[in-house]
Amino acid sequence: MNTVTKSINCFLFNVLLLLLATPVFAQINHAPAGNQLKNFTNSLAQVNIAFTFPEGFKEIKAPNTDAFPFDYAMKLPDADFEVWMRINTQKEAEKFLADKNIHIATDSLYKSLAKNQITAFTSEKGYLKRDLPSYILDRYNADAGSTYLLNLDDSPITKHYKYALLVVLQKNGAGTIMAICFTNEKGPEFFKNMNLASNCLKFK
């Protein structure tokens, strides 16, 4: 990755942190009813996570395959932006990694979950990783977390989106939240859209 690209990515990451630090108040709990939401709500309850459906979004079907085991998904209509979410209890995360012969310290489960998922999205190794600072972790009642900015492999399952930002949060003893946001443009509009969804999940 050349110096110019690194500078741009660092700038985008800083914009992201600023947006994540800015609360969004225009949210209404109007999530659609359905089996996907019911199953997702059950997963949230197991890890003690609050979910508020963000204003302006529409529920879509989440992929649930071995490579893409997601629980819930939503998109902004008329925008190249959607979000997939996955919730794991700590036991589920440990079993998932053990089944893949990945053994890691309990307080680092989130990193291994993220890296394993990234391999399904991209063959590139030069993604941009940043650990989340404590003031953002406090906002989500999380103990640890990271973001990963990816160039995606062209694939129909990801609807040929070009870029994604994966966010993973962990609360020790409880579980993990993984959310991946898709876009075709890594500009301010992407992070504006991310901000609309940034308050929808948090540990209680």
mmCIF file of C-alpha atoms in Angstrom:
data_model
loop_
_atom_site.group_PDB
_atom_site.id
_atom_site.type_symbol
_atom_site.label_atom_id
_atom_site.label_comp_id
_atom_site.label_asym_id
_atom_site.label_seq_id
_atom_site.Cartn_x
_atom_site.Cartn_y
_atom_site.Cartn_z
ATOM 1 C CA MET A 1 0.000 0.000 0.000
ATOM 2 C CA ASN A 2 1.590 3.287 -1.022
ATOM 3 C CA THR A 3 2.030 6.352 1.193
ATOM 4 C CA VAL A 4 -0.813 8.324 -0.409
ATOM 5 C CA THR A 5 -3.269 5.451 0.103
ATOM 6 C CA LYS A 6 -2.181 5.082 3.724
ATOM 7 C CA SER A 7 -2.696 8.792 4.312
ATOM 8 C CA ILE A 8 -6.183 8.675 2.797
ATOM 9 C CA ASN A 9 -7.118 5.624 4.854
ATOM 10 C CA CYS A 10 -5.823 7.235 8.052
ATOM 11 C CA PHE A 11 -7.889 10.344 7.277
ATOM 12 C CA LEU A 12 -10.999 8.231 6.692
ATOM 13 C CA PHE A 13 -10.409 6.353 9.932
ATOM 14 C CA ASN A 14 -10.150 9.620 11.860
ATOM 15 C CA VAL A 15 -13.404 10.794 10.273
ATOM 16 C CA LEU A 16 -14.982 7.511 11.373
ATOM 17 C CA LEU A 17 -13.863 7.986 14.971
ATOM 18 C CA LEU A 18 -15.327 11.480 15.021
ATOM 19 C CA LEU A 19 -18.637 10.197 13.684
ATOM 20 C CA LEU A 20 -18.727 7.300 16.120
ATOM 21 C CA ALA A 21 -18.119 9.729 18.947
ATOM 22 C CA THR A 22 -21.141 11.826 17.886
ATOM 23 C CA PRO A 23 -24.443 10.412 19.172
ATOM 24 C CA VAL A 24 -27.334 10.077 16.741
ATOM 25 C CA PHE A 25 -30.644 10.995 18.329
ATOM 26 C CA ALA A 26 -33.025 10.571 15.359
ATOM 27 C CA GLN A 27 -33.717 6.911 15.980
ATOM 28 C CA ILE A 28 -37.079 5.203 16.264
ATOM 29 C CA ASN A 29 -37.624 1.634 17.372
ATOM 30 C CA HIS A 30 -39.633 0.525 14.342
ATOM 31 C CA ALA A 31 -37.863 -2.656 13.337
ATOM 32 C CA PRO A 32 -39.959 -4.891 11.089
ATOM 33 C CA ALA A 33 -41.462 -8.071 12.477
ATOM 34 C CA GLY A 34 -40.381 -11.418 11.078
ATOM 35 C CA ASN A 35 -38.492 -14.646 11.736
ATOM 36 C CA GLN A 36 -35.105 -13.052 11.061
ATOM 37 C CA LEU A 37 -35.730 -10.332 13.632
ATOM 38 C CA LYS A 38 -37.156 -12.846 16.119
ATOM 39 C CA ASN A 39 -34.051 -15.044 15.870
ATOM 40 C CA PHE A 40 -31.791 -11.984 16.049
ATOM 41 C CA THR A 41 -33.622 -10.750 19.150
ATOM 42 C CA ASN A 42 -33.048 -14.127 20.805
ATOM 43 C CA SER A 43 -29.324 -13.886 20.036
ATOM 44 C CA LEU A 44 -29.197 -10.362 21.462
ATOM 45 C CA ALA A 45 -30.867 -11.503 24.688
ATOM 46 C CA GLN A 46 -28.293 -14.255 25.210
ATOM 47 C CA VAL A 47 -25.461 -11.698 25.207
ATOM 48 C CA ASN A 48 -27.485 -8.920 26.888
ATOM 49 C CA ILE A 49 -27.311 -6.488 23.961
ATOM 50 C CA ALA A 50 -29.715 -3.624 23.243
ATOM 51 C CA PHE A 51 -30.838 -3.070 19.635
ATOM 52 C CA THR A 52 -32.626 -0.002 18.261
ATOM 53 C CA PHE A 53 -33.614 -0.152 14.612
ATOM 54 C CA PRO A 54 -32.172 3.011 12.989
ATOM 55 C CA GLU A 55 -34.432 5.460 11.213
ATOM 56 C CA GLY A 56 -34.436 5.281 7.422
ATOM 57 C CA PHE A 57 -33.186 1.686 7.131
ATOM 58 C CA LYS A 58 -34.946 -1.341 5.688
ATOM 59 C CA GLU A 59 -34.501 -4.955 6.780
ATOM 60 C CA ILE A 60 -32.959 -7.281 4.188
ATOM 61 C CA LYS A 61 -32.142 -10.976 4.324
ATOM 62 C CA ALA A 62 -28.787 -11.687 5.944
ATOM 63 C CA PRO A 63 -26.542 -14.387 4.450
ATOM 64 C CA ASN A 64 -26.223 -17.382 6.747
ATOM 65 C CA THR A 65 -23.634 -19.761 5.294
ATOM 66 C CA ASP A 66 -20.481 -21.375 6.645
ATOM 67 C CA ALA A 67 -18.381 -18.537 5.214
ATOM 68 C CA PHE A 68 -20.861 -15.768 6.003
ATOM 69 C CA PRO A 69 -22.708 -16.664 9.233
ATOM 70 C CA PHE A 70 -24.647 -13.453 9.843
ATOM 71 C CA ASP A 71 -27.791 -12.988 11.939
ATOM 72 C CA TYR A 72 -29.331 -9.781 10.648
ATOM 73 C CA ALA A 73 -28.963 -7.252 7.831
ATOM 74 C CA MET A 74 -30.378 -3.907 6.781
ATOM 75 C CA LYS A 75 -29.806 -1.294 4.105
ATOM 76 C CA LEU A 76 -30.459 2.319 3.283
ATOM 77 C CA PRO A 77 -32.883 2.417 0.332
ATOM 78 C CA ASP A 78 -31.582 4.387 -2.671
ATOM 79 C CA ALA A 79 -28.021 4.274 -1.304
ATOM 80 C CA ASP A 80 -25.045 1.980 -1.857
ATOM 81 C CA PHE A 81 -24.908 1.064 1.804
ATOM 82 C CA GLU A 82 -25.890 -1.935 3.878
ATOM 83 C CA VAL A 83 -24.954 -3.503 7.197
ATOM 84 C CA TRP A 84 -24.655 -7.161 8.218
ATOM 85 C CA MET A 85 -24.583 -8.094 11.912
ATOM 86 C CA ARG A 86 -23.534 -11.134 13.854
ATOM 87 C CA ILE A 87 -23.808 -11.854 17.571
ATOM 88 C CA ASN A 88 -21.884 -14.573 19.410
ATOM 89 C CA THR A 89 -21.962 -15.568 23.048
ATOM 90 C CA GLN A 90 -18.509 -16.112 24.463
ATOM 91 C CA LYS A 91 -19.066 -19.888 24.414
ATOM 92 C CA GLU A 92 -20.215 -19.750 20.787
ATOM 93 C CA ALA A 93 -17.158 -17.701 19.826
ATOM 94 C CA GLU A 94 -14.811 -20.113 21.592
ATOM 95 C CA LYS A 95 -16.455 -23.131 19.926
ATOM 96 C CA PHE A 96 -16.468 -21.458 16.498
ATOM 97 C CA LEU A 97 -12.733 -20.805 16.671
ATOM 98 C CA ALA A 98 -11.942 -24.210 18.206
ATOM 99 C CA ASP A 99 -13.803 -25.920 15.342
ATOM 100 C CA LYS A 100 -11.480 -24.082 12.969
ATOM 101 C CA ASN A 101 -8.467 -25.109 15.078
ATOM 102 C CA ILE A 102 -7.867 -21.515 16.155
ATOM 103 C CA HIS A 103 -6.846 -21.230 19.797
ATOM 104 C CA ILE A 104 -6.580 -17.808 21.366
ATOM 105 C CA ALA A 105 -6.762 -16.103 24.758
ATOM 106 C CA THR A 106 -10.334 -15.361 25.820
ATOM 107 C CA ASP A 107 -9.788 -11.600 25.900
ATOM 108 C CA SER A 108 -8.675 -11.694 22.243
ATOM 109 C CA LEU A 109 -11.581 -13.708 20.819
ATOM 110 C CA TYR A 110 -12.878 -10.702 18.896
ATOM 111 C CA LYS A 111 -9.633 -10.308 16.937
ATOM 112 C CA SER A 112 -9.613 -13.916 15.774
ATOM 113 C CA LEU A 113 -13.303 -13.787 14.850
ATOM 114 C CA ALA A 114 -12.669 -10.667 12.783
ATOM 115 C CA LYS A 115 -9.586 -12.015 11.026
ATOM 116 C CA ASN A 116 -11.317 -15.299 10.229
ATOM 117 C CA GLN A 117 -14.286 -13.444 8.744
ATOM 118 C CA ILE A 118 -12.047 -11.107 6.745
ATOM 119 C CA THR A 119 -10.582 -14.069 4.850
ATOM 120 C CA ALA A 120 -14.065 -14.758 3.433
ATOM 121 C CA PHE A 121 -14.358 -11.190 2.171
ATOM 122 C CA THR A 122 -10.944 -10.509 0.680
ATOM 123 C CA SER A 123 -7.733 -12.187 -0.393
ATOM 124 C CA GLU A 124 -5.780 -8.980 0.263
ATOM 125 C CA LYS A 125 -3.630 -8.732 3.377
ATOM 126 C CA GLY A 126 -3.153 -4.968 3.348
ATOM 127 C CA TYR A 127 -6.345 -3.979 5.139
ATOM 128 C CA LEU A 128 -6.272 -1.110 7.620
ATOM 129 C CA LYS A 129 -6.774 -2.178 11.249
ATOM 130 C CA ARG A 130 -7.293 0.112 14.210
ATOM 131 C CA ASP A 131 -8.045 -0.682 17.849
ATOM 132 C CA LEU A 132 -10.918 1.365 19.227
ATOM 133 C CA PRO A 133 -10.014 3.886 21.942
ATOM 134 C CA SER A 134 -11.474 3.613 25.425
ATOM 135 C CA TYR A 135 -13.943 6.503 25.018
ATOM 136 C CA ILE A 136 -15.652 4.671 22.138
ATOM 137 C CA LEU A 137 -15.575 1.338 23.974
ATOM 138 C CA ASP A 138 -17.239 3.026 26.946
ATOM 139 C CA ARG A 139 -20.011 4.262 24.682
ATOM 140 C CA TYR A 140 -20.865 0.654 23.772
ATOM 141 C CA ASN A 141 -20.120 -0.790 27.251
ATOM 142 C CA ALA A 142 -17.452 -2.945 25.571
ATOM 143 C CA ASP A 143 -14.100 -4.101 26.916
ATOM 144 C CA ALA A 144 -12.273 -4.263 23.572
ATOM 145 C CA GLY A 145 -12.816 -3.712 19.883
ATOM 146 C CA SER A 146 -11.264 -3.014 16.493
ATOM 147 C CA THR A 147 -12.143 -1.767 13.015
ATOM 148 C CA TYR A 148 -10.898 -3.161 9.700
ATOM 149 C CA LEU A 149 -11.158 -1.250 6.419
ATOM 150 C CA LEU A 150 -11.231 -3.729 3.519
ATOM 151 C CA ASN A 151 -11.035 -3.817 -0.259
ATOM 152 C CA LEU A 152 -13.526 -6.572 -1.106
ATOM 153 C CA ASP A 153 -13.107 -9.367 -3.627
ATOM 154 C CA ASP A 154 -15.714 -9.078 -6.359
ATOM 155 C CA SER A 155 -18.488 -11.491 -5.376
ATOM 156 C CA PRO A 156 -22.240 -11.871 -5.925
ATOM 157 C CA ILE A 157 -22.795 -12.722 -2.240
ATOM 158 C CA THR A 158 -21.533 -9.254 -1.303
ATOM 159 C CA LYS A 159 -23.508 -7.793 -4.228
ATOM 160 C CA HIS A 160 -20.262 -6.647 -5.863
ATOM 161 C CA TYR A 161 -19.629 -3.977 -3.236
ATOM 162 C CA LYS A 162 -16.074 -2.653 -3.458
ATOM 163 C CA TYR A 163 -15.296 -1.720 0.145
ATOM 164 C CA ALA A 164 -16.317 -2.581 3.679
ATOM 165 C CA LEU A 165 -15.585 -1.545 7.207
ATOM 166 C CA LEU A 166 -15.816 -4.335 9.761
ATOM 167 C CA VAL A 167 -16.351 -3.369 13.391
ATOM 168 C CA VAL A 168 -16.028 -5.934 16.169
ATOM 169 C CA LEU A 169 -16.699 -5.374 19.877
ATOM 170 C CA GLN A 170 -16.232 -7.696 22.837
ATOM 171 C CA LYS A 171 -17.583 -7.717 26.362
ATOM 172 C CA ASN A 172 -15.574 -10.156 28.443
ATOM 173 C CA GLY A 173 -17.617 -13.022 29.800
ATOM 174 C CA ALA A 174 -20.599 -12.109 27.613
ATOM 175 C CA GLY A 175 -19.805 -12.237 23.895
ATOM 176 C CA THR A 176 -19.109 -10.278 20.737
ATOM 177 C CA ILE A 177 -20.808 -7.945 18.272
ATOM 178 C CA MET A 178 -19.653 -7.942 14.660
ATOM 179 C CA ALA A 179 -21.012 -5.464 12.129
ATOM 180 C CA ILE A 180 -19.779 -4.982 8.582
ATOM 181 C CA CYS A 181 -20.776 -1.959 6.515
ATOM 182 C CA PHE A 182 -20.624 -2.131 2.713
ATOM 183 C CA THR A 183 -20.141 0.668 0.202
ATOM 184 C CA ASN A 184 -18.868 1.444 -3.288
ATOM 185 C CA GLU A 185 -17.328 4.771 -2.268
ATOM 186 C CA LYS A 186 -14.921 5.389 0.628
ATOM 187 C CA GLY A 187 -15.890 9.038 0.957
ATOM 188 C CA PRO A 188 -17.658 11.176 3.576
ATOM 189 C CA GLU A 189 -21.070 9.806 2.518
ATOM 190 C CA PHE A 190 -20.018 6.322 3.627
ATOM 191 C CA PHE A 191 -19.139 7.515 7.119
ATOM 192 C CA LYS A 192 -22.270 9.666 7.262
ATOM 193 C CA ASN A 193 -24.328 6.548 6.528
ATOM 194 C CA MET A 194 -22.349 4.584 9.101
ATOM 195 C CA ASN A 195 -23.154 7.231 11.678
ATOM 196 C CA LEU A 196 -26.870 6.689 11.062
ATOM 197 C CA ALA A 197 -26.449 3.074 12.172
ATOM 198 C CA SER A 198 -23.741 3.569 14.781
ATOM 199 C CA ASN A 199 -26.047 3.590 17.821
ATOM 200 C CA CYS A 200 -28.190 0.591 16.939
ATOM 201 C CA LEU A 201 -26.258 -1.979 19.021
ATOM 202 C CA LYS A 202 -24.616 -1.783 22.434
ATOM 203 C CA PHE A 203 -23.919 -4.026 25.402
ATOM 204 C CA LYS A 204 -26.183 -3.391 28.370
#
